[in-house]
Coordinates of C-alpha atoms and ligand atoms in Angstrom, one line a residue:
M1338 CA 41.2 92.5 266.8
I1339 CA 43.3 90.3 264.3
K1340 CA 42.5 93.0 261.6
N1341 CA 44.0 95.8 264.0
I1342 CA 47.1 93.7 264.6
T1343 CA 47.7 93.2 260.9
I1344 CA 47.3 97.1 260.4
I1345 CA 49.9 97.6 263.1
L1346 CA 52.2 95.2 261.7
M1347 CA 51.9 96.6 258.2
V1348 CA 52.7 100.1 259.6
L1349 CA 55.6 98.6 261.4
F1350 CA 57.1 96.9 258.3
C1351 CA 56.5 100.1 256.3
A1352 CA 58.4 102.2 259.0
I1353 CA 61.3 99.8 259.1
G1354 CA 61.4 99.8 255.2
Y1355 CA 61.2 103.5 255.2
S1356 CA 63.9 104.0 257.7
Q1357 CA 66.1 101.6 255.7
T1358 CA 65.7 103.4 252.5
K1359 CA 66.2 106.8 254.4
Q1360 CA 69.3 105.6 256.2
K1361 CA 71.5 108.6 256.7
A1362 CA 75.3 109.3 256.0
K1363 CA 76.4 108.9 259.6
Y1364 CA 80.1 109.2 259.0
V1365 CA 81.2 112.0 256.7
F1366 CA 84.8 112.8 255.6
L1367 CA 85.3 116.2 253.8
F1368 CA 89.0 116.1 252.3
I1369 CA 90.1 119.6 251.1
G1370 CA 93.2 119.5 249.1
D1371 CA 94.2 123.2 249.4
G1372 CA 95.0 124.5 246.0
M1373 CA 94.4 121.1 244.3
G1374 CA 92.9 121.6 241.0
A1375 CA 92.5 118.8 238.3
N1376 CA 96.1 119.2 237.0
Q1377 CA 97.7 118.9 240.3
V1378 CA 96.1 115.4 240.6
Y1379 CA 96.9 114.6 237.0
A1380 CA 100.6 115.6 237.3
T1381 CA 100.7 113.3 240.4
E1382 CA 99.3 110.5 238.4
M1383 CA 101.8 111.1 235.6
F1384 CA 104.5 111.1 238.1
L1385 CA 103.4 107.8 239.5
N1386 CA 103.2 106.3 236.1
A1387 CA 106.4 108.0 234.7
K1388 CA 108.4 105.8 232.6
P1389 CA 110.3 107.1 229.5
N1390 CA 108.3 106.7 226.2
E1391 CA 105.3 105.0 227.9
I1392 CA 101.9 106.7 228.2
K1393 CA 99.7 105.3 231.1
S1394 CA 96.9 106.5 233.1
N1395 CA 96.8 104.8 236.4
K1396 CA 94.4 106.6 238.8
L1397 CA 95.0 107.9 242.2
L1398 CA 92.4 106.5 244.8
M1399 CA 90.4 109.8 244.7
N1400 CA 90.0 109.5 240.9
S1401 CA 88.6 106.1 241.2
F1402 CA 85.5 107.3 243.2
P1403 CA 82.3 106.9 241.3
V1404 CA 81.3 110.6 241.3
N1405 CA 83.5 113.0 239.7
S1406 CA 82.0 116.5 239.2
N1407 CA 83.0 120.2 239.4
M1408 CA 82.2 122.9 241.8
T1409 CA 82.4 126.7 241.4
N1410 CA 84.4 128.5 244.1
Y1411 CA 84.1 132.2 243.5
S1412 CA 83.9 134.4 246.6
A1413 CA 81.7 137.5 247.5
S1414 CA 84.4 139.8 246.4
S1415 CA 86.2 137.9 243.5
Y1416 CA 85.9 135.1 240.8
V1417 CA 89.4 134.2 242.4
T1418 CA 88.7 133.1 245.8
T1419 CA 91.1 132.9 248.9
S1420 CA 91.2 129.9 251.0
C1421 CA 89.1 131.3 253.8
A1422 CA 86.3 132.6 251.7
A1423 CA 86.1 129.3 250.0
A1424 CA 86.3 127.3 253.2
T1425 CA 83.7 129.6 254.8
A1426 CA 81.4 128.9 251.8
M1427 CA 82.1 125.0 252.4
S1428 CA 81.5 125.2 256.1
T1429 CA 78.6 127.7 256.3
G1430 CA 76.9 127.7 253.0
F1431 CA 77.4 131.5 252.5
K1432 CA 79.7 133.5 250.3
T1433 CA 82.1 135.9 252.0
S1434 CA 84.8 138.3 250.8
N1435 CA 88.3 137.2 250.3
G1436 CA 90.3 137.4 253.6
I1437 CA 87.2 136.7 256.1
I1438 CA 86.7 133.7 258.3
G1439 CA 83.2 132.5 259.0
K1440 CA 81.5 136.0 258.7
S1441 CA 79.4 138.0 256.3
P1442 CA 81.3 140.3 253.9
D1443 CA 80.4 143.3 256.1
Q1444 CA 81.7 141.3 259.0
K1445 CA 78.5 141.8 261.1
I1446 CA 77.1 138.3 261.0
A1447 CA 78.9 135.3 262.4
Y1448 CA 77.7 132.3 260.4
E1449 CA 76.8 129.1 262.1
N1450 CA 79.1 126.4 260.6
I1451 CA 78.8 122.8 259.9
S1452 CA 80.8 121.9 262.9
Q1453 CA 78.5 123.8 265.2
K1454 CA 75.3 122.3 263.5
V1455 CA 76.4 118.7 263.5
K1456 CA 77.6 119.2 267.3
K1457 CA 74.1 120.3 268.2
E1458 CA 72.7 117.1 266.8
G1459 CA 75.1 114.8 268.8
F1460 CA 77.7 114.0 266.1
K1461 CA 81.3 114.2 266.9
V1462 CA 83.7 116.4 264.9
G1463 CA 87.2 116.3 263.9
I1464 CA 89.3 119.1 262.1
L1465 CA 92.7 118.1 260.8
S1466 CA 95.3 119.8 258.7
S1467 CA 98.9 119.5 257.7
V1468 CA 99.5 123.1 258.3
M1469 CA 98.6 125.3 261.3
I1470 CA 95.3 124.3 262.8
D1471 CA 94.5 128.0 262.9
H1472 CA 95.3 128.5 259.3
A1473 CA 92.5 129.7 256.9
T1474 CA 91.0 126.3 255.9
P1475 CA 90.7 124.6 259.2
A1476 CA 89.9 127.9 261.0
S1477 CA 86.7 128.4 258.7
F1478 CA 85.4 125.2 260.1
Y1479 CA 85.3 126.6 263.7
A1480 CA 86.1 130.3 263.8
H1481 CA 84.5 133.6 263.1
Q1482 CA 87.1 136.4 262.6
N1483 CA 87.3 139.5 260.4
S1484 CA 90.6 138.4 258.9
R1485 CA 92.5 135.0 258.4
N1486 CA 95.5 136.8 259.6
M1487 CA 94.2 137.0 263.1
Y1488 CA 95.9 133.7 264.0
Y1489 CA 96.1 134.5 267.7
E1490 CA 92.3 135.4 268.0
I1491 CA 91.5 132.3 266.0
S1492 CA 93.6 130.1 268.2
M1493 CA 91.9 131.6 271.3
E1494 CA 88.5 130.9 269.7
L1495 CA 89.2 127.3 268.8
P1496 CA 88.2 125.5 272.2
N1497 CA 84.8 127.3 272.2
Y1498 CA 82.8 124.7 270.3
N1499 CA 83.6 121.4 272.1
I1500 CA 85.1 120.0 268.8
D1501 CA 86.2 116.6 269.8
Y1502 CA 89.4 116.1 267.9
F1503 CA 91.8 118.6 266.3
G1504 CA 94.8 116.9 264.6
G1505 CA 97.9 117.9 262.7
G1506 CA 99.6 121.3 262.9
G1507 CA 99.9 123.7 265.8
F1508 CA 99.0 127.3 266.6
H1509 CA 100.9 129.9 264.5
Y1510 CA 101.3 132.5 267.2
P1511 CA 100.3 130.8 270.5
T1512 CA 101.2 134.0 272.5
G1513 CA 100.3 136.6 269.9
K1514 CA 102.4 138.2 267.3
K1515 CA 104.6 140.0 269.7
G1516 CA 104.5 137.1 272.1
D1517 CA 103.1 139.0 275.0
Q1518 CA 99.6 137.6 275.1
P1519 CA 98.1 134.7 277.3
D1520 CA 99.1 131.4 275.9
S1521 CA 96.3 129.9 273.7
Y1522 CA 97.5 126.4 274.4
Q1523 CA 96.9 127.1 278.0
N1524 CA 93.5 128.7 277.1
A1525 CA 92.5 125.4 275.4
I1526 CA 93.6 123.4 278.5
N1527 CA 91.7 125.7 280.7
K1528 CA 88.6 124.9 278.7
G1529 CA 89.0 121.2 279.1
Y1530 CA 91.4 120.2 276.1
T1531 CA 94.1 117.8 276.4
I1532 CA 97.2 118.7 274.1
A1533 CA 99.0 115.5 272.9
N1534 CA 102.2 116.6 271.3
S1535 CA 104.5 113.7 271.5
Q1536 CA 104.3 110.6 269.3
E1537 CA 103.7 108.5 272.4
E1538 CA 100.9 110.8 273.8
I1539 CA 99.3 110.6 270.3
R1540 CA 99.7 106.9 270.0
N1541 CA 98.0 106.5 273.5
L1542 CA 94.9 108.4 272.4
K1543 CA 91.9 106.0 272.4
N1544 CA 88.4 105.8 271.4
G1545 CA 86.1 108.0 273.4
D1546 CA 88.8 110.6 274.5
E1547 CA 87.2 114.0 274.2
K1548 CA 88.5 117.4 273.4
I1549 CA 91.8 116.5 272.1
I1550 CA 94.3 118.6 270.3
A1551 CA 97.0 116.2 268.7
I1552 CA 99.9 118.3 267.4
N1553 CA 102.6 116.8 265.2
P1554 CA 105.9 116.9 267.3
D1555 CA 108.0 117.1 264.1
M1556 CA 107.1 120.3 262.4
Y1557 CA 108.3 123.7 261.5
P1558 CA 108.3 126.2 264.4
S1559 CA 105.6 128.1 262.7
G1560 CA 103.3 125.3 263.2
E1561 CA 103.0 123.4 259.8
F1562 CA 104.3 120.0 258.8
H1563 CA 107.7 119.5 257.2
W1564 CA 107.3 119.0 253.4
A1565 CA 106.4 115.4 252.5
I1566 CA 109.3 115.2 250.2
D1567 CA 111.7 116.1 253.1
Q1568 CA 109.7 114.1 255.8
K1569 CA 111.7 111.7 258.0
E1570 CA 110.6 108.1 257.8
E1571 CA 109.5 108.1 261.4
A1572 CA 107.6 111.2 261.4
L1573 CA 103.8 111.3 261.8
S1574 CA 101.9 112.0 258.5
L1575 CA 98.4 113.4 257.7
A1576 CA 97.4 109.7 257.2
D1577 CA 98.5 108.8 260.7
F1578 CA 96.4 111.8 262.2
T1579 CA 93.5 110.6 260.1
K1580 CA 93.7 107.1 261.3
K1581 CA 94.0 108.2 264.9
G1582 CA 91.2 110.7 264.6
I1583 CA 89.0 108.0 263.3
E1584 CA 89.9 105.8 266.2
V1585 CA 89.2 108.7 268.7
I1586 CA 85.9 109.9 267.5
D1587 CA 84.3 106.8 266.1
N1588 CA 80.8 106.4 267.8
D1589 CA 77.5 104.9 267.1
K1590 CA 75.7 108.5 266.5
G1591 CA 78.3 109.3 263.8
F1592 CA 80.8 112.1 263.0
F1593 CA 81.9 114.8 260.6
M1594 CA 85.6 115.0 259.8
M1595 CA 87.3 117.6 257.8
I1596 CA 90.9 117.0 256.7
E1597 CA 93.0 119.5 254.8
G1598 CA 96.1 118.8 252.8
G1599 CA 97.4 122.2 253.4
K1600 CA 100.9 122.3 251.8
I1601 CA 99.6 121.4 248.2
D1602 CA 98.7 125.0 248.0
W1603 CA 102.1 126.2 249.4
A1604 CA 104.0 124.2 246.9
C1605 CA 102.0 125.6 244.1
H1606 CA 102.5 129.2 245.4
G1607 CA 106.2 128.3 245.1
N1608 CA 105.8 126.6 241.7
D1609 CA 107.6 123.7 243.2
G1610 CA 105.9 121.0 241.2
V1611 CA 107.7 118.0 242.7
S1612 CA 107.1 119.1 246.4
M1613 CA 103.5 119.5 245.2
V1614 CA 103.3 115.9 243.8
H1615 CA 104.6 114.5 247.2
E1616 CA 101.9 116.6 249.1
V1617 CA 99.2 115.2 246.9
L1618 CA 100.5 111.7 247.5
A1619 CA 100.5 112.3 251.3
F1620 CA 97.0 113.6 251.0
N1621 CA 95.9 110.5 249.0
D1622 CA 97.3 108.4 251.8
A1623 CA 95.1 110.1 254.3
I1624 CA 92.1 109.5 252.0
Q1625 CA 93.1 105.8 251.9
E1626 CA 92.6 105.7 255.7
A1627 CA 88.9 107.0 255.2
Y1628 CA 88.6 104.6 252.4
E1629 CA 89.4 101.6 254.8
F1630 CA 86.7 102.9 257.2
Y1631 CA 84.3 103.2 254.3
K1632 CA 84.8 99.5 253.2
E1633 CA 83.7 98.5 256.6
R1634 CA 80.5 100.7 256.7
P1635 CA 79.7 101.4 253.0
D1636 CA 76.1 102.1 253.7
E1637 CA 76.6 104.7 256.4
T1638 CA 79.9 106.4 255.1
L1639 CA 80.4 109.3 252.7
I1640 CA 83.7 110.5 251.5
I1641 CA 84.0 113.8 249.6
V1642 CA 87.4 114.9 248.1
T1643 CA 87.6 118.4 246.8
A1644 CA 89.6 121.6 247.0
D1645 CA 89.0 125.2 247.9
H1646 CA 90.5 126.6 244.6
E1647 CA 93.4 125.9 242.2
T1648 CA 96.8 127.4 242.8
G1649 CA 99.5 128.3 240.4
A1650 CA 97.4 128.1 237.1
L1651 CA 99.3 124.8 236.5
S1652 CA 99.0 123.1 233.2
T1653 CA 100.4 119.7 232.2
G1654 CA 102.4 119.7 228.9
I1655 CA 104.3 122.2 227.0
N1656 CA 104.2 122.1 223.2
Y1657 CA 102.6 118.6 223.3
A1658 CA 105.4 117.4 225.5
T1659 CA 105.5 115.9 229.0
Y1660 CA 108.6 114.2 230.6
P1661 CA 107.2 113.4 234.1
E1662 CA 109.9 110.8 234.7
L1663 CA 112.4 113.7 235.1
L1664 CA 110.5 114.9 238.2
K1665 CA 111.9 112.2 240.4
Y1666 CA 115.3 113.7 240.2
Q1667 CA 114.3 116.4 242.6
I1668 CA 114.7 115.1 246.0
I1669 CA 114.4 118.0 248.3
S1670 CA 111.7 120.9 248.6
V1671 CA 112.6 124.3 247.3
Q1672 CA 112.4 125.7 250.8
E1673 CA 114.8 123.2 252.2
F1674 CA 117.2 123.7 249.2
K1675 CA 116.9 127.4 250.0
R1676 CA 118.0 126.7 253.5
K1677 CA 120.8 124.5 252.3
M1678 CA 122.1 127.4 250.2
E1679 CA 121.9 129.9 253.2
E1680 CA 123.9 127.5 255.4
L1681 CA 126.5 127.2 252.5
K1682 CA 126.6 131.0 252.3
N1683 CA 127.1 131.3 256.0
T1684 CA 129.8 128.7 256.2
N1685 CA 131.5 129.3 252.9
P1686 CA 130.6 132.7 251.3
E1687 CA 133.3 132.3 248.6
I1688 CA 131.9 129.1 247.4
S1689 CA 132.3 128.8 243.5
F1690 CA 129.5 128.6 240.9
N1691 CA 130.7 125.3 239.9
I1692 CA 130.4 123.7 243.3
I1693 CA 126.8 125.2 243.5
L1694 CA 126.0 123.5 240.1
D1695 CA 127.3 120.2 241.8
V1696 CA 124.8 120.7 244.5
V1697 CA 122.0 121.5 242.1
Q1698 CA 122.7 118.5 240.2
A1699 CA 122.7 116.3 243.3
D1700 CA 119.3 117.6 244.3
F1701 CA 117.6 118.3 241.1
G1702 CA 119.4 116.1 238.5
L1703 CA 120.1 119.3 236.5
G1704 CA 123.3 119.2 234.5
N1705 CA 123.4 115.4 234.2
S1706 CA 123.1 114.6 230.4
D1707 CA 123.0 110.9 231.2
I1708 CA 119.5 111.3 232.5
G1709 CA 118.4 113.8 229.9
L1710 CA 118.7 116.9 232.1
S1711 CA 121.7 118.7 230.4
L1712 CA 121.6 122.5 230.8
D1713 CA 121.8 124.8 227.9
D1714 CA 123.5 128.1 227.9
K1715 CA 120.4 130.1 228.8
E1716 CA 119.5 127.8 231.8
L1717 CA 123.1 128.0 233.0
T1718 CA 122.9 131.8 232.7
L1719 CA 119.7 131.8 234.7
L1720 CA 121.3 129.7 237.5
K1721 CA 124.5 131.9 237.4
S1722 CA 122.4 135.0 237.8
A1723 CA 120.7 133.4 240.9
Y1724 CA 124.0 132.4 242.2
R1725 CA 125.5 135.9 241.8
K1726 CA 122.3 137.3 243.5
Q1727 CA 122.3 135.0 246.5
F1728 CA 126.1 134.8 246.9
K1729 CA 127.4 138.2 245.7
G1730 CA 124.4 140.5 245.9
H1731 CA 124.2 141.1 242.3
N1732 CA 120.6 141.7 241.0
K1733 CA 121.3 142.1 237.2
V1734 CA 120.1 139.3 235.0
N1735 CA 122.0 138.4 231.9
A1736 CA 119.3 135.8 230.6
D1737 CA 116.9 137.0 228.0
A1738 CA 113.4 136.1 226.6
D1739 CA 112.4 134.2 229.8
Y1740 CA 109.7 135.2 232.2
L1741 CA 112.0 134.9 235.0
S1742 CA 114.5 137.4 233.6
K1743 CA 111.7 139.8 232.8
T1744 CA 110.7 140.0 236.4
E1745 CA 113.3 139.4 238.8
V1746 CA 116.2 137.0 239.6
K1747 CA 114.9 134.3 241.9
S1748 CA 116.8 132.2 244.2
I1749 CA 118.9 129.2 243.0
A1750 CA 116.3 126.8 244.5
E1751 CA 113.4 128.5 242.7
T1752 CA 115.5 128.7 239.5
A1753 CA 116.4 125.1 239.5
A1754 CA 112.7 124.0 240.3
Y1755 CA 111.6 126.3 237.4
I1756 CA 114.1 124.6 234.9
L1757 CA 113.2 121.2 236.0
N1758 CA 109.4 121.7 235.9
K1759 CA 109.7 123.2 232.4
K1760 CA 111.8 120.3 231.2
A1761 CA 109.2 117.9 232.6
G1762 CA 106.3 119.7 231.0
L1763 CA 104.8 121.4 234.0
S1764 CA 104.0 125.0 233.3
W1765 CA 102.8 127.5 235.9
G1766 CA 100.8 130.5 234.9
S1767 CA 101.2 132.3 238.3
G1768 CA 102.3 132.0 241.8
D1769 CA 98.7 132.7 243.0
H1770 CA 95.3 131.2 243.1
S1771 CA 93.2 130.9 240.0
G1772 CA 89.6 131.0 239.5
T1773 CA 89.0 127.7 237.7
P1774 CA 86.2 125.5 239.1
I1775 CA 87.5 122.4 241.0
P1776 CA 86.7 118.7 241.0
V1777 CA 84.7 116.9 243.5
R1778 CA 85.2 113.2 243.9
V1779 CA 82.7 111.4 246.0
I1780 CA 82.0 107.8 247.1
G1781 CA 79.4 106.4 249.7
K1782 CA 76.0 107.1 251.0
G1783 CA 74.3 109.7 249.0
Q1784 CA 77.2 110.0 246.5
E1785 CA 74.6 111.0 243.7
E1786 CA 73.8 114.2 245.4
F1787 CA 77.2 115.5 244.2
S1788 CA 77.0 114.3 240.5
E1789 CA 75.9 117.7 239.0
Y1790 CA 78.0 120.8 238.6
F1791 CA 77.3 122.9 241.8
D1792 CA 78.6 125.9 243.8
N1793 CA 80.6 125.5 247.0
T1794 CA 77.9 127.1 249.0
D1795 CA 75.8 124.0 248.2
L1796 CA 78.5 121.6 249.6
P1797 CA 77.5 121.9 253.4
K1798 CA 73.8 121.9 252.6
K1799 CA 74.2 118.6 250.7
I1800 CA 76.1 117.2 253.6
L1801 CA 73.8 118.2 256.3
K1802 CA 70.7 116.9 254.2
L1803 CA 72.5 113.4 253.8
M1804 CA 73.3 113.5 257.6
G1805 CA 69.6 114.1 258.2
I1806 CA 70.2 117.6 259.7
Ligands
ZN3331 ZN1 93.6 127.6 249.7

């Protein structure tokens, strides 16, 4: 009898010990900085450290994580992936062709994604983005469509999987491209979702609330956040949506949360280095919220920070020189400066080049020799060409031996950003994605799983394994 009890006790102790060593990652955060390659992060660190004649290397939170490896991201159709093909790989474990969301390259198979899998096992799911919630990256974590451009179809599919919390941007075409389709917000409501789209409604969301779509009330009509650099102090940030999301879906079983910093990519497509830096900082603030959660439950929490691809073929340093301290003189996004120029054109079409130069100086610092940003003749010619195009309709360029002049005259905003980036030592190889592998930073339960060079299709497999699925 005593012998039997001893054996039973031994088995019990072993079982407890086994379950402790096999403790799962209950709370998983996957942060995707869209377009965020190593240099996007490094440029941001240089910006933070920037002081003239001083070289420092303070790290962003993500770069302080113990695991920092790399991941390949080619798609089924190209070494250079699009967001949806990369996000499909990261959510389903399958490669697909550029342009497709959650389906096979022949568009015949709809892959089950990580959100569906973890929901089946009783975990809660949150999907967040600073761009439209039906945009390529977030969409790939719930939808299955032949094209990423099928925004309306994606938004109609969104409520079908009982995902607990959507946060951030809105729907791109809630009533279809022509505005003649049934409203996709109403479709979500009909399927049991609550739309919270005022600061008060979002603030009042609480733990245990289900089927929530929390939309930033302060955003562009097309459904994405304003640029972090232009954001009003009181506006909700990606960090606010992350904090609220954690509060809403926190539960004893666990959760999976995907958070996208969507406009890092947009800034890089426009070669707007300073706006990119501010987007990375806003993304880093959102990571900080997850990190605060991790500090309370380090044995059960896993945070992964990565990207879908790099955008812009950005390099830091031109001819061994960088002057990141100059970047702080740009105080507006290229997009908002463009809008400002359009407004000026409408109110004062005869405005002189010299007045435009004053506005450029106020918003980009360019032309101010006291701060090291004087303009040489070539740069002035480039700006004048842009002015003549924008205000006078002239397309001819007078500048030479410059890549801008070899292609086309850009807007004043783009030209100013180009000149400032170059002076600061940021060099852009393109306005598109590049095929470079992307960094993966990890902290928490099972972090060692990610320590070796791997492919983006392995990412969801590793996460599911660590969650015990
Ligand atoms: Zn992308």
